[in-house]
Coordinates of C-alpha atoms in Angstrom, one line a residue:
X1 CA -50.1 56.1 -12.5
X2 CA -46.2 56.4 -13.7
X3 CA -44.1 58.5 -12.0
X4 CA -40.4 58.2 -12.1
X5 CA -39.5 54.8 -12.2
X6 CA -42.3 53.3 -10.6
X7 CA -45.7 52.5 -11.0
X8 CA -48.4 53.4 -8.6
X9 CA -51.6 50.9 -8.6
X10 CA -54.4 51.0 -6.4
X11 CA -55.7 47.7 -4.9
X12 CA -59.8 46.9 -5.3
X13 CA -62.0 44.5 -6.4
X14 CA -64.8 44.7 -9.2
X15 CA -68.0 46.2 -7.5
X16 CA -66.5 44.7 -3.9
X17 CA -67.2 41.1 -5.2
X18 CA -65.6 39.7 -2.8
X19 CA -64.8 42.7 -0.8
X20 CA -60.6 42.9 -0.5
X21 CA -58.1 44.3 1.7
X22 CA -57.5 47.6 0.1
X23 CA -54.2 49.3 -0.5
X24 CA -51.4 50.9 -2.7
X25 CA -49.0 49.3 -4.4
X26 CA -45.7 50.8 -5.7
X27 CA -43.7 48.7 -8.5
X28 CA -40.4 49.8 -9.3
X29 CA -39.7 49.1 -12.8
X30 CA -36.1 48.2 -11.7
X31 CA -37.3 45.3 -9.7
X32 CA -41.0 44.8 -10.6
X33 CA -41.0 41.3 -8.8
X34 CA -40.6 42.9 -5.4
X35 CA -43.4 45.7 -5.1
X36 CA -44.1 47.7 -2.1
X37 CA -47.5 47.6 -0.8
X38 CA -49.3 49.6 2.0
X39 CA -52.4 48.0 3.0
X40 CA -54.9 50.8 4.2
X41 CA -56.9 48.0 6.9
X42 CA -55.4 45.8 9.3
X43 CA -54.4 42.2 8.2
X44 CA -57.7 40.5 9.4
X45 CA -60.2 43.2 7.8
X46 CA -61.4 44.1 4.6
X47 CA -62.1 47.3 2.9
X48 CA -60.5 50.9 2.3
X49 CA -60.1 49.8 -1.5
X50 CA -58.3 52.2 -4.0
X51 CA -60.6 51.9 -7.0
X52 CA -59.5 55.5 -8.2
X53 CA -56.2 56.5 -10.2
X54 CA -53.3 57.9 -7.9
X55 CA -52.2 61.5 -8.3
X56 CA -48.4 62.2 -7.6
X57 CA -46.7 65.6 -6.6
X58 CA -43.2 64.9 -7.7
X59 CA -41.7 67.8 -6.3
X60 CA -43.1 67.1 -2.7
X61 CA -42.6 63.4 -3.5
X62 CA -46.0 62.7 -2.2
X63 CA -48.6 60.4 -3.6
X64 CA -52.5 60.9 -3.4
X65 CA -55.4 58.3 -3.4
X66 CA -58.9 58.0 -2.5
X67 CA -60.3 55.3 -0.7
X68 CA -63.8 53.7 -0.4
X69 CA -65.7 51.6 1.9
X70 CA -66.2 54.0 4.8
X71 CA -67.6 51.3 7.1
X72 CA -64.9 52.1 9.9
X73 CA -62.5 55.2 9.8
X74 CA -59.9 54.8 12.4
X75 CA -56.5 56.7 11.7
X76 CA -55.2 55.6 15.2
X77 CA -55.8 51.6 14.3
X78 CA -54.8 52.0 10.4
X79 CA -58.2 51.8 9.0
X80 CA -58.6 54.4 6.1
X81 CA -62.1 53.6 5.0
X82 CA -63.3 56.6 2.7
X83 CA -60.1 58.6 3.0
X84 CA -58.1 61.1 0.8
X85 CA -54.6 60.3 1.8
X86 CA -51.2 61.8 1.2
X87 CA -48.2 59.1 1.1
X88 CA -44.6 59.2 0.8
X89 CA -44.2 58.3 -2.7
X90 CA -41.0 56.3 -2.1
X91 CA -41.8 54.5 1.2
X92 CA -45.8 54.7 1.0
X93 CA -46.0 56.2 4.7
X94 CA -48.9 58.0 5.2
X95 CA -48.1 61.7 5.8
X96 CA -51.9 63.1 6.0
X97 CA -55.5 62.2 5.8
X98 CA -58.9 63.5 5.4
X99 CA -61.8 61.5 6.3
X100 CA -64.9 61.6 4.0
X101 CA -67.7 63.0 6.1
X102 CA -70.1 59.9 6.6
X103 CA -73.7 60.7 7.8
X104 CA -75.3 57.4 9.9
X105 CA -78.0 57.3 7.2
X106 CA -75.5 56.6 4.1
X107 CA -75.4 53.1 3.0
X108 CA -72.3 52.9 0.9
X109 CA -70.2 56.1 1.2
X110 CA -67.2 56.5 -1.1
X111 CA -64.8 58.7 -2.6
X112 CA -66.1 58.7 -6.1
X113 CA -63.3 60.4 -8.1
X114 CA -59.5 60.2 -8.6
X115 CA -57.8 63.2 -6.7
X116 CA -56.9 66.4 -8.8
X117 CA -53.8 68.0 -7.9
X118 CA -53.8 71.9 -8.7
X119 CA -52.1 75.2 -7.9
X120 CA -54.1 78.5 -8.0
X121 CA -52.7 81.9 -9.5
X122 CA -51.7 83.0 -6.0
X123 CA -49.3 80.0 -5.4
X124 CA -51.6 78.2 -3.1
X125 CA -51.5 74.0 -3.7
X126 CA -54.9 72.2 -3.4
X127 CA -56.2 68.7 -3.9
X128 CA -59.6 68.2 -5.0
X129 CA -62.0 65.0 -5.2
X130 CA -65.8 64.2 -5.7
X131 CA -67.6 61.9 -3.0
X132 CA -70.6 59.8 -4.0
X133 CA -72.5 62.0 -1.3
X134 CA -72.4 64.4 -4.1
X135 CA -70.0 66.9 -2.6
X136 CA -66.6 68.2 -4.2
X137 CA -64.0 68.6 -1.6
X138 CA -61.0 71.1 -2.0
X139 CA -58.2 70.6 0.6
X140 CA -55.0 72.4 1.1
X141 CA -52.0 70.4 0.3
X142 CA -49.9 68.7 1.8
X143 CA -51.7 68.9 5.2
X144 CA -55.2 67.9 3.7
X145 CA -57.2 70.4 5.7
X146 CA -60.3 71.3 4.3
X147 CA -60.3 74.5 2.2
X148 CA -63.8 74.5 1.0
X149 CA -66.6 72.4 -0.6
X150 CA -69.3 72.5 -3.1
X151 CA -72.7 70.6 -3.7
X152 CA -72.9 68.8 -6.7
X153 CA -75.5 66.4 -6.8
X154 CA -77.9 64.8 -4.4
X155 CA -76.2 61.6 -2.1
X156 CA -76.7 58.3 -2.9
X157 CA -75.1 55.0 -2.9
X158 CA -75.1 54.2 -7.0
X159 CA -74.1 57.2 -9.1
X160 CA -74.9 55.4 -12.2
X161 CA -78.7 55.7 -11.1
X162 CA -78.3 59.5 -11.3
X163 CA -77.0 60.8 -8.2
X164 CA -73.6 61.6 -6.3
X165 CA -70.3 61.9 -8.5
X166 CA -67.9 59.5 -9.9
X167 CA -66.5 62.3 -12.2
X168 CA -62.7 63.3 -11.5
X169 CA -62.4 67.2 -11.6
X170 CA -60.3 68.9 -14.4
X171 CA -58.5 72.3 -14.0
X172 CA -57.2 74.5 -16.7
X173 CA -55.3 77.2 -14.7
X174 CA -58.3 79.1 -13.4
X175 CA -61.4 76.9 -13.1
X176 CA -62.2 73.4 -12.0
X177 CA -64.6 71.7 -14.2
X178 CA -66.7 68.4 -13.2
X179 CA -69.4 66.4 -13.8
X180 CA -72.2 64.8 -11.4
X181 CA -75.6 63.3 -11.3
X182 CA -79.0 65.1 -10.5
X183 CA -78.1 68.6 -9.0
X184 CA -81.5 68.6 -7.2
X185 CA -83.8 65.7 -5.8
X186 CA -86.4 66.2 -8.5
X187 CA -84.3 64.1 -11.0
X188 CA -84.3 66.9 -13.8
X189 CA -82.0 67.2 -15.3
X190 CA -80.6 63.7 -15.0
X191 CA -77.0 65.1 -14.8
X192 CA -74.8 68.2 -14.5
X193 CA -71.5 69.8 -15.3
X194 CA -69.9 72.7 -13.3
X195 CA -67.5 75.0 -13.6
X196 CA -66.2 76.6 -10.4
X197 CA -63.7 79.7 -10.1
X198 CA -60.5 78.2 -8.2
X199 CA -59.9 81.3 -6.4
X200 CA -63.2 82.7 -5.3
X201 CA -64.8 79.4 -4.8
X202 CA -68.0 80.8 -6.9
X203 CA -70.0 79.2 -9.4
X204 CA -68.9 80.5 -13.0
X205 CA -71.6 78.4 -14.9
X206 CA -73.6 75.1 -14.8
X207 CA -74.7 72.8 -17.6
X208 CA -77.8 70.8 -17.3
X209 CA -76.8 67.6 -19.0
X210 CA -79.2 65.1 -20.8
X211 CA -77.4 62.0 -19.2
X212 CA -75.5 61.4 -16.0
X213 CA -72.0 62.5 -16.1
X214 CA -70.1 59.5 -14.7
X215 CA -66.9 60.2 -16.4
X216 CA -64.3 63.0 -16.1
X217 CA -64.9 65.9 -18.3
X218 CA -61.8 66.9 -20.6
X219 CA -60.9 70.7 -21.1
X220 CA -59.0 72.1 -24.2
X221 CA -58.5 75.8 -24.8
X222 CA -61.9 76.9 -25.4
X223 CA -63.8 73.5 -25.0
X224 CA -65.2 71.2 -22.5
X225 CA -66.0 67.7 -23.5
X226 CA -68.8 66.0 -21.5
X227 CA -69.4 62.2 -21.7
X228 CA -72.9 61.1 -20.4
X229 CA -75.0 58.3 -20.3
X230 CA -76.7 59.7 -23.4
X231 CA -73.9 60.5 -25.4
X232 CA -71.0 63.3 -26.2
X233 CA -71.6 66.9 -25.8
X234 CA -68.9 69.7 -26.4
X235 CA -69.6 73.0 -24.6
X236 CA -67.9 76.4 -24.5
X237 CA -65.3 76.5 -22.0
X238 CA -66.3 80.3 -21.0
X239 CA -70.2 80.1 -20.6
X240 CA -71.0 76.4 -20.6
X241 CA -73.2 76.8 -23.9
X242 CA -73.6 73.5 -25.8
X243 CA -71.6 73.7 -29.1
X244 CA -72.4 70.2 -30.5
X245 CA -73.8 67.0 -29.5
X246 CA -73.8 63.3 -30.9
X247 CA -77.5 63.7 -30.8
X248 CA -77.7 60.9 -28.1
X249 CA -76.1 58.1 -30.2
X250 CA -75.1 55.7 -27.3
X251 CA -73.9 56.2 -23.6
X252 CA -70.5 56.8 -22.4
X253 CA -69.0 55.6 -19.3
X254 CA -65.4 56.6 -20.1
X255 CA -63.7 60.0 -20.6
X256 CA -63.3 61.6 -24.0
X257 CA -59.6 61.5 -25.4
X258 CA -58.4 64.2 -27.5
X259 CA -54.9 63.8 -29.4
X260 CA -53.8 65.9 -32.4
X261 CA -57.1 67.4 -33.0
X262 CA -59.3 63.8 -32.9
X263 CA -61.9 63.3 -30.3
X264 CA -61.9 59.6 -29.3
X265 CA -65.1 58.1 -27.3
X266 CA -65.8 54.6 -26.2
X267 CA -69.6 53.8 -26.0
X268 CA -71.1 51.4 -23.8
X269 CA -72.1 49.0 -26.7
X270 CA -68.4 48.7 -27.4
X271 CA -68.1 51.1 -30.4
X272 CA -65.0 53.5 -30.6
X273 CA -65.9 56.4 -32.4
X274 CA -63.3 59.3 -33.2
X275 CA -64.4 62.9 -34.7
X276 CA -62.1 65.1 -36.4
X277 CA -62.2 69.2 -35.5
X278 CA -61.6 71.4 -38.3
X279 CA -57.9 73.0 -38.0
X280 CA -57.6 76.7 -37.3
X281 CA -61.5 77.0 -36.9
X282 CA -63.6 78.1 -34.3
X283 CA -66.4 76.0 -35.6
X284 CA -67.6 72.5 -34.4
X285 CA -67.9 69.9 -37.3
X286 CA -71.2 68.6 -38.3
X287 CA -70.8 64.7 -37.6
X288 CA -72.8 62.1 -38.6
X289 CA -72.7 58.9 -36.7
X290 CA -74.3 55.2 -37.6
X291 CA -75.1 52.7 -34.9
X292 CA -74.6 50.2 -34.8
X293 CA -71.5 49.9 -37.4
X294 CA -72.1 46.4 -38.3
X295 CA -74.8 43.8 -38.6
X296 CA -74.9 40.1 -39.5
X297 CA -77.6 38.2 -41.3
X298 CA -78.3 34.2 -41.1
X299 CA -80.5 32.6 -43.5
X300 CA -80.8 28.7 -43.9
X301 CA -82.3 27.1 -47.1
X302 CA -85.9 26.7 -46.8
X303 CA -86.3 28.9 -43.9
X304 CA -87.8 32.2 -43.6
X305 CA -85.8 35.1 -45.1
X306 CA -83.9 37.4 -42.6
X307 CA -85.5 40.2 -41.4
X308 CA -84.8 44.0 -42.0
X309 CA -82.4 45.3 -39.3
X310 CA -82.3 49.0 -38.1
X311 CA -79.5 51.3 -38.2
X312 CA -79.9 54.7 -36.0
X313 CA -78.3 57.9 -38.2
X314 CA -77.8 61.0 -36.0
X315 CA -76.0 64.5 -36.3
X316 CA -75.9 67.5 -34.3
X317 CA -78.7 69.2 -37.0
X318 CA -80.7 68.0 -39.5
X319 CA -78.7 66.7 -42.4
X320 CA -80.0 65.7 -45.8
X321 CA -78.7 61.6 -46.5
X322 CA -78.2 59.7 -49.6
X323 CA -77.9 55.9 -49.3
X324 CA -75.8 53.6 -51.7
X325 CA -74.9 49.9 -51.8
X326 CA -71.9 48.3 -53.2
X327 CA -73.7 44.7 -53.4
X328 CA -76.6 43.8 -55.3
X329 CA -78.1 41.8 -52.7
X330 CA -77.6 44.3 -49.8
X331 CA -80.0 47.4 -49.9
X332 CA -81.3 50.0 -47.7
X333 CA -84.4 52.3 -47.0
X334 CA -84.4 55.3 -44.8
X335 CA -87.3 56.4 -42.8
X336 CA -86.6 60.1 -43.3
X337 CA -84.9 62.3 -45.7
X338 CA -83.0 64.1 -43.1
X339 CA -81.4 63.2 -39.7
X340 CA -82.0 61.8 -37.0
X341 CA -83.3 58.9 -39.4
X342 CA -83.5 55.2 -39.3
X343 CA -82.3 53.1 -41.8
X344 CA -83.6 49.7 -42.5
X345 CA -80.8 47.2 -44.1
X346 CA -82.4 44.3 -45.9
X347 CA -80.4 41.2 -47.4
X348 CA -82.1 40.1 -50.7
X349 CA -81.3 36.3 -50.8
X350 CA -83.0 35.4 -53.9
X351 CA -80.7 33.6 -56.1
X352 CA -78.0 33.5 -53.8
X353 CA -75.9 30.2 -53.6
X354 CA -74.7 29.0 -50.2
X355 CA -71.9 30.8 -48.5
X356 CA -70.7 33.7 -47.0
X357 CA -71.2 37.5 -48.4
X358 CA -70.0 40.8 -47.2
X359 CA -71.3 44.2 -48.2
X360 CA -71.3 47.8 -47.3
X361 CA -74.0 50.5 -47.1
X362 CA -72.7 54.2 -47.7
X363 CA -74.5 56.8 -46.1
X364 CA -73.6 60.2 -47.4
X365 CA -74.5 63.3 -45.5
X366 CA -74.9 66.6 -47.5
X367 CA -71.9 68.6 -46.8
X368 CA -70.0 66.1 -44.4
X369 CA -68.1 62.9 -44.8
X370 CA -70.0 59.6 -45.6
X371 CA -69.9 56.9 -42.9
X372 CA -69.9 53.1 -44.1
X373 CA -72.1 50.4 -42.3
X374 CA -70.5 47.0 -42.9
X375 CA -72.9 44.2 -43.6
X376 CA -72.8 40.6 -43.9
X377 CA -75.1 37.6 -44.9
X378 CA -74.6 33.7 -44.3
X379 CA -76.6 31.4 -46.5
X380 CA -76.1 28.0 -46.0
X381 CA -77.9 24.9 -47.4
X382 CA -78.3 23.3 -43.7

C-alpha cells in the first residue's frame, strides 16, 4: 500500500513454507535503503504473518493490518498471532489490537482478508475484515473494540476447499459487500456473496454463487462483480439478481478490475480477459469467450497426424456461431450450432513442407463481436 511518501508491505511467506517472522515494513521513498520494520513476534519466534494488504487512515495517521498464525496471542509479550492491528503510520508503534477469536478445535486460524476502512452516514468510523473461521468482524476505529459480527461461511483451515472467507469486504457508502465459501455445512451452494446494511447490520441480500468466492468482490454504481472458482458473475447491486455470467469459463482467484468501462479478469490458467460494457446503457453485453485462446500442433514426418484439439465457446446466453479460417491447412468443426459449444480445431498436414506455420480461427457470434483463436503447426522432417 502506497501512502504519502512511503510503501507499507506485509512480511510473510508463500504458504508458510517455511514460516517466517511476520511483520510490517515501512519503506520511505526518500530513503528506501533504510526501511522501518515492526516485527510482530519476538526475535526467536515465527508467525504473525501479514499476508494481506495494509489499509491506511491518512487523517488519523494509522495503518491497519491483519495477521495470521494464531498459535500464540499474547499482547503483553509482543506476540500478535491472528490479530487486527492499528499502528502509527510513521513509527509503526502498535496503538490498538483485536485478536481473532480462536477455538481450541481450530487447526490454522487466520484473518483471511485485508482490512476495509469505512464510515457510516452517521459519522462513525469502522474497520471490517473476514476470518478463515467464516466470520466477518466489524470493529470501531481507532480503539478496535467489537461493534458487530456476521456469520458468512462454515469454519475451516483451507478456504480454497469451500469454507471460511479470504474475500476482503467492499463498501459503497451504505452497504458492505463480501464473498465467502459455503454458507452452511451441506456444501450447497459452494460459495456465497452477501450485502449487509452498514447501519442496521441486517442482511440486504445474499447470492448463492456457483463457485467459491475467494477474491474480493468489486462494486461500481449499480453493479457487483463476483469472481469465483467457476468464473465471473455480475449482480444487481440493489437486490443481488444475477445479470450476467461468463458461463463458467474458468476459475478466478483474483479480483475483477474495472477501468473506463472495461472489466478485466485473470483466470487460473493464465488467460487475461477484458469485457467492454456499453456506454449509457443498463444492459450487460453478450460476451463470447474462447478457452484456451491458443493451441500448438506438433508433427514429425512419418509420424501420426496431430489429433484435433478442442476449444470451449461459452456465452451468457445461447448465441448462434459461425466459423472461418484464414489458412487452408487449418479447419474447425463445432459440436453445436449455438453456445455453449465445443469447437474441434484440426491441422491438415497433407502437402505441407517442413517448417512453422501460424493461422487463426475466427468465431463470430450472432449479434456480437467475433473472437479469434490463434493456432500454430510445426512440421519437421526429423
